[in-house]
CSV table of C-alpha atoms in Angstrom, one decimal:
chain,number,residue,atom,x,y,z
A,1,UNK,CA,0.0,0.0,0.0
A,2,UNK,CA,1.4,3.3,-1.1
A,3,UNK,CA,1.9,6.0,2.0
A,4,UNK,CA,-0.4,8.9,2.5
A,5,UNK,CA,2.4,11.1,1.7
A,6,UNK,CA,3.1,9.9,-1.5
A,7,UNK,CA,-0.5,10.0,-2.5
A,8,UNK,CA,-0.8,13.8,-1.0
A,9,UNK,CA,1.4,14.6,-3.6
A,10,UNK,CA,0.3,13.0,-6.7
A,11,UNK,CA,-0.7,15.4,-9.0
A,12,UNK,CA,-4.1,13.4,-9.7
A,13,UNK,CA,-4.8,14.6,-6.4
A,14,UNK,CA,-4.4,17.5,-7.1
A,15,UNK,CA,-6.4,17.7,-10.3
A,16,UNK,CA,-9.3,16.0,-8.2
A,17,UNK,CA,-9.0,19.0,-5.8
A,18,UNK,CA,-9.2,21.7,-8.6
A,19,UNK,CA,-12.0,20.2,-10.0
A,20,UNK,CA,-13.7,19.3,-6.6
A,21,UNK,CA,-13.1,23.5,-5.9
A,22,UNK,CA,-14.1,24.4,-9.4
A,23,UNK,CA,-17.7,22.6,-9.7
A,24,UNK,CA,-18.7,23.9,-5.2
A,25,UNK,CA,-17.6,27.3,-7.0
A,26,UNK,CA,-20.5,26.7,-10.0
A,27,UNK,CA,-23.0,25.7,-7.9
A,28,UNK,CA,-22.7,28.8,-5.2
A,29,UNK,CA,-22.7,31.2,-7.9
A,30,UNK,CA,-25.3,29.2,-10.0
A,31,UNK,CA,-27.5,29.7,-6.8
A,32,UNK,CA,-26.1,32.8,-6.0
A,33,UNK,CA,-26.9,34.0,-9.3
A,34,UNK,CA,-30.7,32.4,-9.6
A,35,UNK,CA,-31.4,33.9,-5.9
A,36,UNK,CA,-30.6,37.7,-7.0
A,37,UNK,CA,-32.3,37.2,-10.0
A,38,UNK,CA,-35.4,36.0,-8.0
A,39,UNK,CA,-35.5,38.6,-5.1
A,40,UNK,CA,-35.0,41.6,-8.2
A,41,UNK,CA,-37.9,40.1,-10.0
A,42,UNK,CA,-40.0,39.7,-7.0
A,43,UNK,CA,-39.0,43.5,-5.8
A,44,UNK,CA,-40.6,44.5,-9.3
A,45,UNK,CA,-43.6,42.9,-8.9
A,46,UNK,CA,-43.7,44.2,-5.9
A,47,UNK,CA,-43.5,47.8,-7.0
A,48,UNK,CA,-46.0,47.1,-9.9
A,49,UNK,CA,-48.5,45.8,-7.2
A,50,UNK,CA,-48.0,49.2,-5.3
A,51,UNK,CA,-48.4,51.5,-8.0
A,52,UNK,CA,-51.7,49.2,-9.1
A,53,UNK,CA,-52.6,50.5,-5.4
A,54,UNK,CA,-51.7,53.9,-5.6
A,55,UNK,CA,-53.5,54.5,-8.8
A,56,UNK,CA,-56.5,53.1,-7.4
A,57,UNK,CA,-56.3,55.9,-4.7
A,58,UNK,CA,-55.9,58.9,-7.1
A,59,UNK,CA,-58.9,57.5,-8.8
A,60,UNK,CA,-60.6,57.4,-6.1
A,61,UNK,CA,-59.6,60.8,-5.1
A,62,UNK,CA,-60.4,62.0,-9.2
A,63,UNK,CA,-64.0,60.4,-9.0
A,64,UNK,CA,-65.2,62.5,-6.1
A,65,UNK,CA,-63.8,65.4,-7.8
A,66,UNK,CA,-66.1,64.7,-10.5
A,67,UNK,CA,-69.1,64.2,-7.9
A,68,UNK,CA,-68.4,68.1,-7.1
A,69,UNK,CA,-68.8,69.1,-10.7
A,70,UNK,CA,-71.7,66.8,-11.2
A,71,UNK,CA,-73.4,68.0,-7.8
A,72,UNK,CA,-73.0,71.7,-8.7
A,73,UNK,CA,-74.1,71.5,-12.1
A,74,UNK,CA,-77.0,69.7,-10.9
A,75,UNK,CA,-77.9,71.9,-8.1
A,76,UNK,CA,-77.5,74.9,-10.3
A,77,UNK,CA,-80.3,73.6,-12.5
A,78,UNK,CA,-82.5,72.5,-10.0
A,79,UNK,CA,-82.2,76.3,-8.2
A,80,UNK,CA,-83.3,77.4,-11.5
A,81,UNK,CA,-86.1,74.8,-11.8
A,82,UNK,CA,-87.5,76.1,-7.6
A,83,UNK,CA,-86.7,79.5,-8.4
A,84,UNK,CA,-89.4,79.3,-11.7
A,85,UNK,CA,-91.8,76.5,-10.0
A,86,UNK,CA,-94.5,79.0,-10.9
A,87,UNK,CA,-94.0,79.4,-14.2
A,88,UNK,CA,-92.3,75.8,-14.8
A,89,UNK,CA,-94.1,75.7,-18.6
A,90,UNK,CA,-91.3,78.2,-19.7
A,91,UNK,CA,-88.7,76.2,-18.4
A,92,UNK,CA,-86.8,73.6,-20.9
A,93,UNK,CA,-87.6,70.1,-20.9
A,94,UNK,CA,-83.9,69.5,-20.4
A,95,UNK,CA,-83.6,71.1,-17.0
A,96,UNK,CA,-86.9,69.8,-16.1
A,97,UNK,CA,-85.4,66.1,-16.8
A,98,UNK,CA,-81.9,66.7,-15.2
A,99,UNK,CA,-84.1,68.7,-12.4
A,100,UNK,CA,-86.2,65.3,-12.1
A,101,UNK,CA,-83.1,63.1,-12.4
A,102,UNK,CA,-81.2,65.1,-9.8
A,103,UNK,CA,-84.0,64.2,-7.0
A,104,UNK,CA,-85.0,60.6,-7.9
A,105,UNK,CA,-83.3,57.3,-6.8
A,106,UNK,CA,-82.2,54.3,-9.0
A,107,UNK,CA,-83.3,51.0,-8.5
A,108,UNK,CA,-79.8,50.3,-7.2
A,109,UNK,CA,-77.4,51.9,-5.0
A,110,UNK,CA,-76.7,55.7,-6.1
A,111,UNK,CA,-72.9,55.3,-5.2
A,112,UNK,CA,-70.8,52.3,-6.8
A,113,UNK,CA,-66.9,51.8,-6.8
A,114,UNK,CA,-65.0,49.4,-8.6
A,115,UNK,CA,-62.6,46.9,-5.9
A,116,UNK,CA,-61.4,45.0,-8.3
A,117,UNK,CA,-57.8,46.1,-7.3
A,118,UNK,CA,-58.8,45.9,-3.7
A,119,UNK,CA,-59.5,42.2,-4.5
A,120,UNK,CA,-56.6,41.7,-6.3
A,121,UNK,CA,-54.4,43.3,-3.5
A,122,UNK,CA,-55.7,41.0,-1.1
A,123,UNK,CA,-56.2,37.4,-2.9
A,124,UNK,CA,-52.5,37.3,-3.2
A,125,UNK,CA,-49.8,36.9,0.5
A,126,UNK,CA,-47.2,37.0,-2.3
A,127,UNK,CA,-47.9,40.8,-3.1
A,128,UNK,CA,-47.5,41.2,0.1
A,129,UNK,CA,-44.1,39.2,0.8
A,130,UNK,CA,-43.0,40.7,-2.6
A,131,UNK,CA,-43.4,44.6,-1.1
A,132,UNK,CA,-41.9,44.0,2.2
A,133,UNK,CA,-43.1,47.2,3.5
A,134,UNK,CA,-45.3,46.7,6.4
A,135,UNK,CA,-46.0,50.1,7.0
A,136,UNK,CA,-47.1,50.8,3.3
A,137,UNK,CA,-49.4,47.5,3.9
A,138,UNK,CA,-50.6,48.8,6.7
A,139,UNK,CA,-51.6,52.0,5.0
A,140,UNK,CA,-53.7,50.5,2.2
A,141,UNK,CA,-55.2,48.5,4.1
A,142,UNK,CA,-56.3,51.8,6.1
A,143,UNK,CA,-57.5,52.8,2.4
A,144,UNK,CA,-59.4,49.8,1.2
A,145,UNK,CA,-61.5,50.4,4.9
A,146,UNK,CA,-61.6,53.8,4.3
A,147,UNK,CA,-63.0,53.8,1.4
A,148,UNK,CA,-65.5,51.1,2.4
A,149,UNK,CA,-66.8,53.2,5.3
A,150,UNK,CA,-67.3,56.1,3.6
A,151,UNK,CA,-69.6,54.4,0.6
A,152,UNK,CA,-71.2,52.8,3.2
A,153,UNK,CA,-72.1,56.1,4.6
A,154,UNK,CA,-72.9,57.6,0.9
A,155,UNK,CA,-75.4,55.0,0.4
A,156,UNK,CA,-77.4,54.8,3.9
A,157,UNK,CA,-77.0,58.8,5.1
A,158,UNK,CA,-80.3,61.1,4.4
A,159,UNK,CA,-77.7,63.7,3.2
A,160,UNK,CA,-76.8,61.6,0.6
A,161,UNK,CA,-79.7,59.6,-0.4
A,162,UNK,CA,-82.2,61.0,-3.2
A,163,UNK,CA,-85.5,61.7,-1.6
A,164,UNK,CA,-87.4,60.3,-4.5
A,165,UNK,CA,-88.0,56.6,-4.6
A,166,UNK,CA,-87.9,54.6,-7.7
A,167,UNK,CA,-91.6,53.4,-6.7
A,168,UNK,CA,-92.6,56.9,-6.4
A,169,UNK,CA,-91.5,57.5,-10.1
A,170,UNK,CA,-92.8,54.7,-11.3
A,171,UNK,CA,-96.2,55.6,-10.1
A,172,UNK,CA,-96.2,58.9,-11.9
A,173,UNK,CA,-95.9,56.6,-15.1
A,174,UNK,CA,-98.8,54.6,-14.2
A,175,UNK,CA,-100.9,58.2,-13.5
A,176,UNK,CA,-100.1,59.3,-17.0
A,177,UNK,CA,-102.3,59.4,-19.9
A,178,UNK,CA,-99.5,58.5,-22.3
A,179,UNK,CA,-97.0,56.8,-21.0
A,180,UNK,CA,-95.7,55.9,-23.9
A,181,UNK,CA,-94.5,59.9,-24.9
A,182,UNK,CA,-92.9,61.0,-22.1
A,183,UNK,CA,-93.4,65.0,-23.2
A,184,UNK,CA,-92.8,68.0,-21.7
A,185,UNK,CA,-95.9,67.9,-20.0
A,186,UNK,CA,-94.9,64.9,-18.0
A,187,UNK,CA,-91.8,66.4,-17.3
A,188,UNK,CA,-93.8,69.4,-15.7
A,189,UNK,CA,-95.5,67.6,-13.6
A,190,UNK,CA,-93.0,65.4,-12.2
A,191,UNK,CA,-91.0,68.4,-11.5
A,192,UNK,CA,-94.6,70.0,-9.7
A,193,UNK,CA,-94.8,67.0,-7.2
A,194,UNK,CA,-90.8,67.1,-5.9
A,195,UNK,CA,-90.6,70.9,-6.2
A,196,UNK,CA,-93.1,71.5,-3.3
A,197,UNK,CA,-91.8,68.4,-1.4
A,198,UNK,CA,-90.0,68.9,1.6
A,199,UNK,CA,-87.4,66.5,1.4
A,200,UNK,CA,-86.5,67.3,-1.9
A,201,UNK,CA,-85.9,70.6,-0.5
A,202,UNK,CA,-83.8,70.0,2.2
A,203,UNK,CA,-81.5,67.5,-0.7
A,204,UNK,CA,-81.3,70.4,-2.8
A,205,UNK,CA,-80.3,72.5,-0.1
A,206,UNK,CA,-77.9,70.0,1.6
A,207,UNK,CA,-75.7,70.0,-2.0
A,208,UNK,CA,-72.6,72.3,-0.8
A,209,UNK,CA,-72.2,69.8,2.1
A,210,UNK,CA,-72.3,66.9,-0.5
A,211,UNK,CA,-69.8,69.2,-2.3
A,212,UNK,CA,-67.6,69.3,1.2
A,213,UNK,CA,-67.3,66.2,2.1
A,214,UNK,CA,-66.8,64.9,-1.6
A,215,UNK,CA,-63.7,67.5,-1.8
A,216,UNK,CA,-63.0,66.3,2.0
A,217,UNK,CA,-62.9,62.5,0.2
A,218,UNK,CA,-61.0,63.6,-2.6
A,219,UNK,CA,-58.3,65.1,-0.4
A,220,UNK,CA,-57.7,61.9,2.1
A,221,UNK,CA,-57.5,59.6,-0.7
A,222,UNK,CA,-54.9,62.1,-2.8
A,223,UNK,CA,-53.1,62.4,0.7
A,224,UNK,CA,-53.1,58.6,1.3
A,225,UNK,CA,-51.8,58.2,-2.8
A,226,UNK,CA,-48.7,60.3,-1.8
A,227,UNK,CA,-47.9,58.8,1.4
A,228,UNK,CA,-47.7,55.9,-0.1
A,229,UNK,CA,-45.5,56.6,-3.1
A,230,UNK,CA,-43.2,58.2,-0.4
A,231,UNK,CA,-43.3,55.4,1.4
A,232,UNK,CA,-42.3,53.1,-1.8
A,233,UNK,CA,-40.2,55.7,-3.9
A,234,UNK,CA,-42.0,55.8,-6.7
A,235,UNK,CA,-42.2,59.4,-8.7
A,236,UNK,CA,-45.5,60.7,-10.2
A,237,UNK,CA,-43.4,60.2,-13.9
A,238,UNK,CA,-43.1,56.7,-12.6
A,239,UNK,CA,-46.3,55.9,-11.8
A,240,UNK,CA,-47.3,57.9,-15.1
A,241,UNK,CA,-45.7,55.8,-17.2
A,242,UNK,CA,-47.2,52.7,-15.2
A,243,UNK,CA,-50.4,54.0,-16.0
A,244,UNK,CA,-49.5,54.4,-19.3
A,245,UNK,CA,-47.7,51.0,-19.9
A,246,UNK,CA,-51.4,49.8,-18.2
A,247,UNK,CA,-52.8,51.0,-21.4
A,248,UNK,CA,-50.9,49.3,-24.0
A,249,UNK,CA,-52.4,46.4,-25.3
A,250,UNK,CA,-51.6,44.4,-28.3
A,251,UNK,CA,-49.0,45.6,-31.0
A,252,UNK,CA,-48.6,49.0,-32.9
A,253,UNK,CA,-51.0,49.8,-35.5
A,254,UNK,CA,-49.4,50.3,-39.4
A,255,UNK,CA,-51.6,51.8,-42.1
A,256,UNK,CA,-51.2,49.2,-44.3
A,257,UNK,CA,-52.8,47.3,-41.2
A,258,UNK,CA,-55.2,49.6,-40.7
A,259,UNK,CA,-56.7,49.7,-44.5
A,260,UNK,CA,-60.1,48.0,-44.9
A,261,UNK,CA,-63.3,47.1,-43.9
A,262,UNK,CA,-64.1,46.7,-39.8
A,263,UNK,CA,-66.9,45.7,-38.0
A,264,UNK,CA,-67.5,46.9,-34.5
A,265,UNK,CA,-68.7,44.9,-31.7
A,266,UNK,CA,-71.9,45.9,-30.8
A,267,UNK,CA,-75.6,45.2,-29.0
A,268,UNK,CA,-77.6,42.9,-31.0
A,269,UNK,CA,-79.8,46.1,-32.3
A,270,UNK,CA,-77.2,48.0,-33.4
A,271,UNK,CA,-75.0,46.6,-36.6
A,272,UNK,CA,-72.0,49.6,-37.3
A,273,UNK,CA,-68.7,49.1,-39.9
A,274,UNK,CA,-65.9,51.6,-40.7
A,275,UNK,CA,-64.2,51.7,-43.8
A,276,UNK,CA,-60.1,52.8,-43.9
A,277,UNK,CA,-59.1,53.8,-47.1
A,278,UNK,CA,-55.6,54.4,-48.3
A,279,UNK,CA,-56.1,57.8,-48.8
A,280,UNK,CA,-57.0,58.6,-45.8
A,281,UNK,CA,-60.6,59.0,-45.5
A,282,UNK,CA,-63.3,56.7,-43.9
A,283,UNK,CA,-66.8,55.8,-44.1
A,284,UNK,CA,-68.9,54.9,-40.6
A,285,UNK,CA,-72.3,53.2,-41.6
A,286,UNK,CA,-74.5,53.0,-38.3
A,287,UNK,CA,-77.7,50.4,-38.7
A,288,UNK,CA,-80.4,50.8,-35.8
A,289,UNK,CA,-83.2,47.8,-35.4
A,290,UNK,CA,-85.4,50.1,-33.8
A,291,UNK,CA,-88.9,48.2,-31.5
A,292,UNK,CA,-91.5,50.2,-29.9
A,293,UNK,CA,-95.0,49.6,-27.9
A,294,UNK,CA,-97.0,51.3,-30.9
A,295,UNK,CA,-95.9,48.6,-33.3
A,296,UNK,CA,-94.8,44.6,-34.2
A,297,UNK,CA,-91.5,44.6,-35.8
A,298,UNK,CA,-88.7,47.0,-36.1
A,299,UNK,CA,-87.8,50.6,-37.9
A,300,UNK,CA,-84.7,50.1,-39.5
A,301,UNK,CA,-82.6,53.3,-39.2
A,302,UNK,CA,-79.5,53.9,-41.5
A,303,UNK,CA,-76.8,56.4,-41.4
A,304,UNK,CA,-73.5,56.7,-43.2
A,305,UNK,CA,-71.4,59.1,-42.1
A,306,UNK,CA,-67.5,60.6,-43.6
A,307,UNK,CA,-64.2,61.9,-42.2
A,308,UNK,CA,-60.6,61.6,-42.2
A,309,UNK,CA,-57.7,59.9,-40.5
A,310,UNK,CA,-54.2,59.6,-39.7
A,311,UNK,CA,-51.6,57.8,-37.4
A,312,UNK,CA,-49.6,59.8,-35.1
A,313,UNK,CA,-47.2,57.1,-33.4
A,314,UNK,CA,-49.6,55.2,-31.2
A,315,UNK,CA,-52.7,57.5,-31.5
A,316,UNK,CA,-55.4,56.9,-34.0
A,317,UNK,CA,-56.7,60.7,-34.8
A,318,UNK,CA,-60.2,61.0,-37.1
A,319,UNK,CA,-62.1,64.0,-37.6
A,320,UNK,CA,-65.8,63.6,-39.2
A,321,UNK,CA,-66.7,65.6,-42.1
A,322,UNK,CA,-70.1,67.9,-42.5
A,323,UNK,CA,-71.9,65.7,-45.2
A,324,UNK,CA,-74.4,62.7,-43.5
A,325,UNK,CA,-77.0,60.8,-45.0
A,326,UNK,CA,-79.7,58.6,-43.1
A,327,UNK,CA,-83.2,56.9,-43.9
A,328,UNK,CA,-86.1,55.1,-41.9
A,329,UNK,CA,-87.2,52.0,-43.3
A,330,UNK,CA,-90.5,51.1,-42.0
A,331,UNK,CA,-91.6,48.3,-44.0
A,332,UNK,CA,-91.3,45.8,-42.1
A,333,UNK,CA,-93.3,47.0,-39.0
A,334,UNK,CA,-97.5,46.3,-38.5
A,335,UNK,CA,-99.8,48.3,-36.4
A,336,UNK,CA,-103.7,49.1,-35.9
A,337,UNK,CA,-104.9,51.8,-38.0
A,338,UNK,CA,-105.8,54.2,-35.1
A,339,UNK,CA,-102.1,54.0,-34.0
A,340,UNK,CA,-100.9,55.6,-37.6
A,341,UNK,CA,-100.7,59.2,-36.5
A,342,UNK,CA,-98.8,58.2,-32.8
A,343,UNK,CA,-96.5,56.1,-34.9
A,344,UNK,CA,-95.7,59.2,-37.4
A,345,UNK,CA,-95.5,61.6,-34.2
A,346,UNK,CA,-92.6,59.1,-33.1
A,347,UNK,CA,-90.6,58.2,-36.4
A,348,UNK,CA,-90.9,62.7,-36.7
A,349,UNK,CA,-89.5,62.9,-33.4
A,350,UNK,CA,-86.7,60.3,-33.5
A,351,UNK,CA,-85.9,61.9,-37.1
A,352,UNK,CA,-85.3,65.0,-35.1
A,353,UNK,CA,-83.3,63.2,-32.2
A,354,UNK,CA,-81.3,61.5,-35.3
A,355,UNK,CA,-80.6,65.0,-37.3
A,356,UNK,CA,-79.8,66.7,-33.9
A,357,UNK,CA,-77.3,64.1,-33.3
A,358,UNK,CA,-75.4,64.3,-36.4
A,359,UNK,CA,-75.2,67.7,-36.7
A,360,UNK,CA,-73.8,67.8,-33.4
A,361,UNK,CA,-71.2,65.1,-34.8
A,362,UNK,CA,-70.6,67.4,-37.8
A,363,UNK,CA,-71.4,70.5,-37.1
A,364,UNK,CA,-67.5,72.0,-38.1
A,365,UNK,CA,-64.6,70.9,-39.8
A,366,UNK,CA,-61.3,70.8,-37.3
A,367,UNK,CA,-63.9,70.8,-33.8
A,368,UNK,CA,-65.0,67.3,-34.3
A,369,UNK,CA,-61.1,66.2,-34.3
A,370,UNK,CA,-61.0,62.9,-32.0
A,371,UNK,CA,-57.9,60.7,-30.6
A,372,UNK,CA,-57.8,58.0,-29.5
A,373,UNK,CA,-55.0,54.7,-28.5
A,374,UNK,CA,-55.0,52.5,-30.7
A,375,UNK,CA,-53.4,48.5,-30.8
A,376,UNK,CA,-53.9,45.4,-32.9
A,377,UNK,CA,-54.0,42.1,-32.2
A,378,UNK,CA,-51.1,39.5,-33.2
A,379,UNK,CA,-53.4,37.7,-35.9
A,380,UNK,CA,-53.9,41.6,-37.4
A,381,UNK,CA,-58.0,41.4,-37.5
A,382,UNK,CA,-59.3,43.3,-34.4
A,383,UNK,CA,-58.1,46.7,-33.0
A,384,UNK,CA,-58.9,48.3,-29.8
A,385,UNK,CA,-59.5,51.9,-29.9
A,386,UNK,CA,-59.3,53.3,-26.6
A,387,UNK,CA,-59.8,56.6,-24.4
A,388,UNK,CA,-61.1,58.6,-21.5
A,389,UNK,CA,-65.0,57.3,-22.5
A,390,UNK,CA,-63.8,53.4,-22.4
A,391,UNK,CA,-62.6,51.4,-25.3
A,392,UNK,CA,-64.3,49.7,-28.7
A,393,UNK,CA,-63.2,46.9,-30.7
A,394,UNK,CA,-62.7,46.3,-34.2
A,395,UNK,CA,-63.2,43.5,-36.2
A,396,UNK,CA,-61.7,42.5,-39.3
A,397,UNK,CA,-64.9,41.9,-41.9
A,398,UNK,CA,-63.4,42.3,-45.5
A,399,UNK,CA,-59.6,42.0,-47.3
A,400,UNK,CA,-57.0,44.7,-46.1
C-alpha cells in the first residue's frame, strides 16, 4: 500500500481537488446567481402591485372630484327649476329632466366603486411578501376600509340619499295618460310634485355639504396616494408611465394594417362598420333595429357618415366631415290603423333626435377632431380603440 504522503502529492490529487473547488464554485454562484435574479424580479412585482394600489387611490380621489362638478351643475339647475316652479311651462324640458333626475333614486345603490384592485391586493400573500413594506401594507389597508366606510355612509346617510323613490317615479308613469310619450308635459308635472316636497328641498339645499365632504374625500384619498408613493419611492413620472404601460395592449398599428373594412362589436340592435381607405378618408355606416309599444317589428334606421384619418405614433386621430346621410325604413313594421298618427308623431320625433345628433357630430370641420389609443391584435383582424369614454373593438370583416 502506497503511504499517504506519496498519495498527497500525486498530481491526480491534485487535479481532483481543482476540479472538486471548481464545480462547489458553479453551484454557489449558480444559486447565488438564480437567488438575486429572483428577489430583483419579486422587488418588481412588488413595486408594480404598489403603483396598481396607488392609482386606485388617485382615482378614487379624481372620482369624487367629479361628484363636485356633477353636484354643482346639478344643483344649479335644480335652483333654477325652484326658483321658476310657478312658471315651470317656460322652463326647458332639459332642465326639467336633469331637475327630475337630480331628485329621484335608481333601482340600485346611487354610489358604486369598482374593488377590483382591492381584491386583487388582497387574494395574493405573495404581493405582500413581494413589497416587504409593512408600514405601506398597513396603510392600504387603512385605504381599502376607508373607502369602504365612507360608501357605506354615501349609500345609507339622508344627506346623501335621493328623496325620491324609484316606486314613487314609477307611479307617476302609471298616472299618465300617455306613458308611452314622455313630453314635456310629464316632465312638468313630475317636477310640480318634488318641487313642493319637503325632502327634496332639504336635498337640494344640503348640495354644498355633498360638495364638502366629496372635496374632504377627494383630499384623504390624494393624501393617502402620496404617502404611499413616499413610502415606496415611486415618482408621479413613474407611476405615469405605469399608468401608461397599463394601457398598451396588443402591437402597434401600421396603415397598411389599418386599411379595410371593420366591424365593430356591438348590442344585438345596433349593426356599425368603418371603412379605412388608403387615402386617408373613412366611411362609418350606423344600422339601428329600432322596436317600440305602438308597433310589431322593427324601424330600421341607417346612417352613413364621412371623415378623415391619420396615425400619429400610437394614436389613431379622425375627424368627421359635414356631409351625413340617413333613412327610416319602415316596411317591415304592423300596427292598428288608429295608432298611424302616434307612430308618425314618433318616427318625426326620433328623425329630429337622429338629425340633432349628427349635426352635433358634424357640425364644423377641425372641432370634431377625436384621438384615440389605438393597438392590434397579433393575428392583425381586431383593434382596440381606446380613451377617456372606455374602449371599442374592431373586427376584421373584408380583405386589407
Amino acid at each position: 500500500m502506497p503511504k499517504w504522503q506519496t498519495i498527497k502529492s500525486a498530481s491526480w490529487a491534485k487535479e481532483l481537488l481543482l476540479t472538486f473547488a471548481g464545480a462547489t464554485l458553479s453551484i454557489i454562484l449558480t444559486f447565488g446567481t438564480a437567488h438575486f435574479v429572483d428577489q430583483k424580479e419579486q422587488k418588481a412585482e412588488g413595486r408594480q402591485t404598489a403603483m396598481m394600489v396607488i392609482h386606485d387611490m388617485e382615482n378614487s380621489a379624481e372620482i369624487f372630484r367629479e361628484y363636485v362638478k356633477q353636484e354643482e351643475q346639478c344643483f344649479n339647475t335644480s335652483q333654477y327649476v325652484r326658483e321658476n316652479k310657478h312658471d315651470m311651462d317656460a322652463i326647458g324640458v332639459d332642465s326639467l329632466l336633469a331637475f327630475v333626475t337630480y331628485v329621484t333614486a335608481s333601482a340600485g345603490q346611487n354610489y358604486v366603486f369598482d374593488d377590483s384592485s382591492e381584491r386583487t391586493f388582497f387574494s395574493s400573500q405573495d404581493a405582500w411578501r413581494n413589497i416587504n413594506n409593512a408600514a405601506f401594507i398597513d396603510a392600504v389597508q387603512d385605504f381599502y376600509h376607508h373607502r369602504r366606510v365612507i360608501y357605506s355612509v354615501l349609500n345609507k346617510d339622508y344627506l346623501f340619499s335621493k328623496p325620491v323613490s324609484n316606486g314613487e317615479y314609477y307611479q307617476l308613469l302609471l298616472e299618465s295618460p300617455n306613458w308611452q310619450e314622455l313630453d314635456t308635459a310629464f316632465w312638468v308635472n313630475c317636477a310640480k310634485r318634488y318641487v313642493e316636497r319637503k325632502d327634496v328641498d332639504i336635498y337640494v339645499g344640503y348640495s354644498f355639504v355633498r360638495r364638502r365632504y366629496f372635496n374632504e374625500y377627494a383630499d384623504t384619498f390624494r393624501s393617502m396616494a402620496n404617502r404611499c408613493k413616499f413610502m415606496m419611492g415611486i415618482s408621479d413620472e413613474e407611476l405615469a408611465q405605469y399608468v401608461q404601460n397599463k394601457a398598451r395592449t396588443g402591437k402597434p398599428l401600421t396603415e397598411r394594417k389599418l386599411v379595410g373594412q371593420w366591424k365593430m362589436q356591438t348590442a344585438d340592435d345596433l349593426d356599425a362598420e368603418r371603412e379605412y381607405r388608403s387615402d386617408h378618408t373613412f366611411t362609418t355606416s350606423f344600422v339601428q333595429y329600432m322596436s317600440y309599444s305602438y308597433y310589431t317589428g322593427q324601424i330600421v334606421l341607417k346612417c352613413t357618415l364621412n371623415g378623415s384619418w391619420e396615425l400619429r405614433g400610437d394614436s389613431l386621430i379622425t375627424e368627421q366631415h359635414p356631409d351625413y346621410s340617413y333613412s327610416f325604413d319602415r316596411s317591415q313594421i304592423h300596427y292598428q290603423p288608429e295608432q298611424e298618427e302616434a307612430v308618425e308623431r314618433l318616427i318625426e320625433a326620433w328623425r329630429q333626435s337622429v338629425i340633432a345628433s349628427l349635426d352635433q357630430m358634424t357640425k364644423a370641420q377641425g372641432e370634431q377632431q377625436k384621438s384615440v389609443f389605438a393597438s392590434i391584435d397579433a393575428s392583425g383582424n381586431k383593434i382596440e380603440l381606446r380613451d377617456a369614454d372606455g374602449v371599442v373593438y374592431l373586427i376584421r370583416s373584408g380583405k386589407p
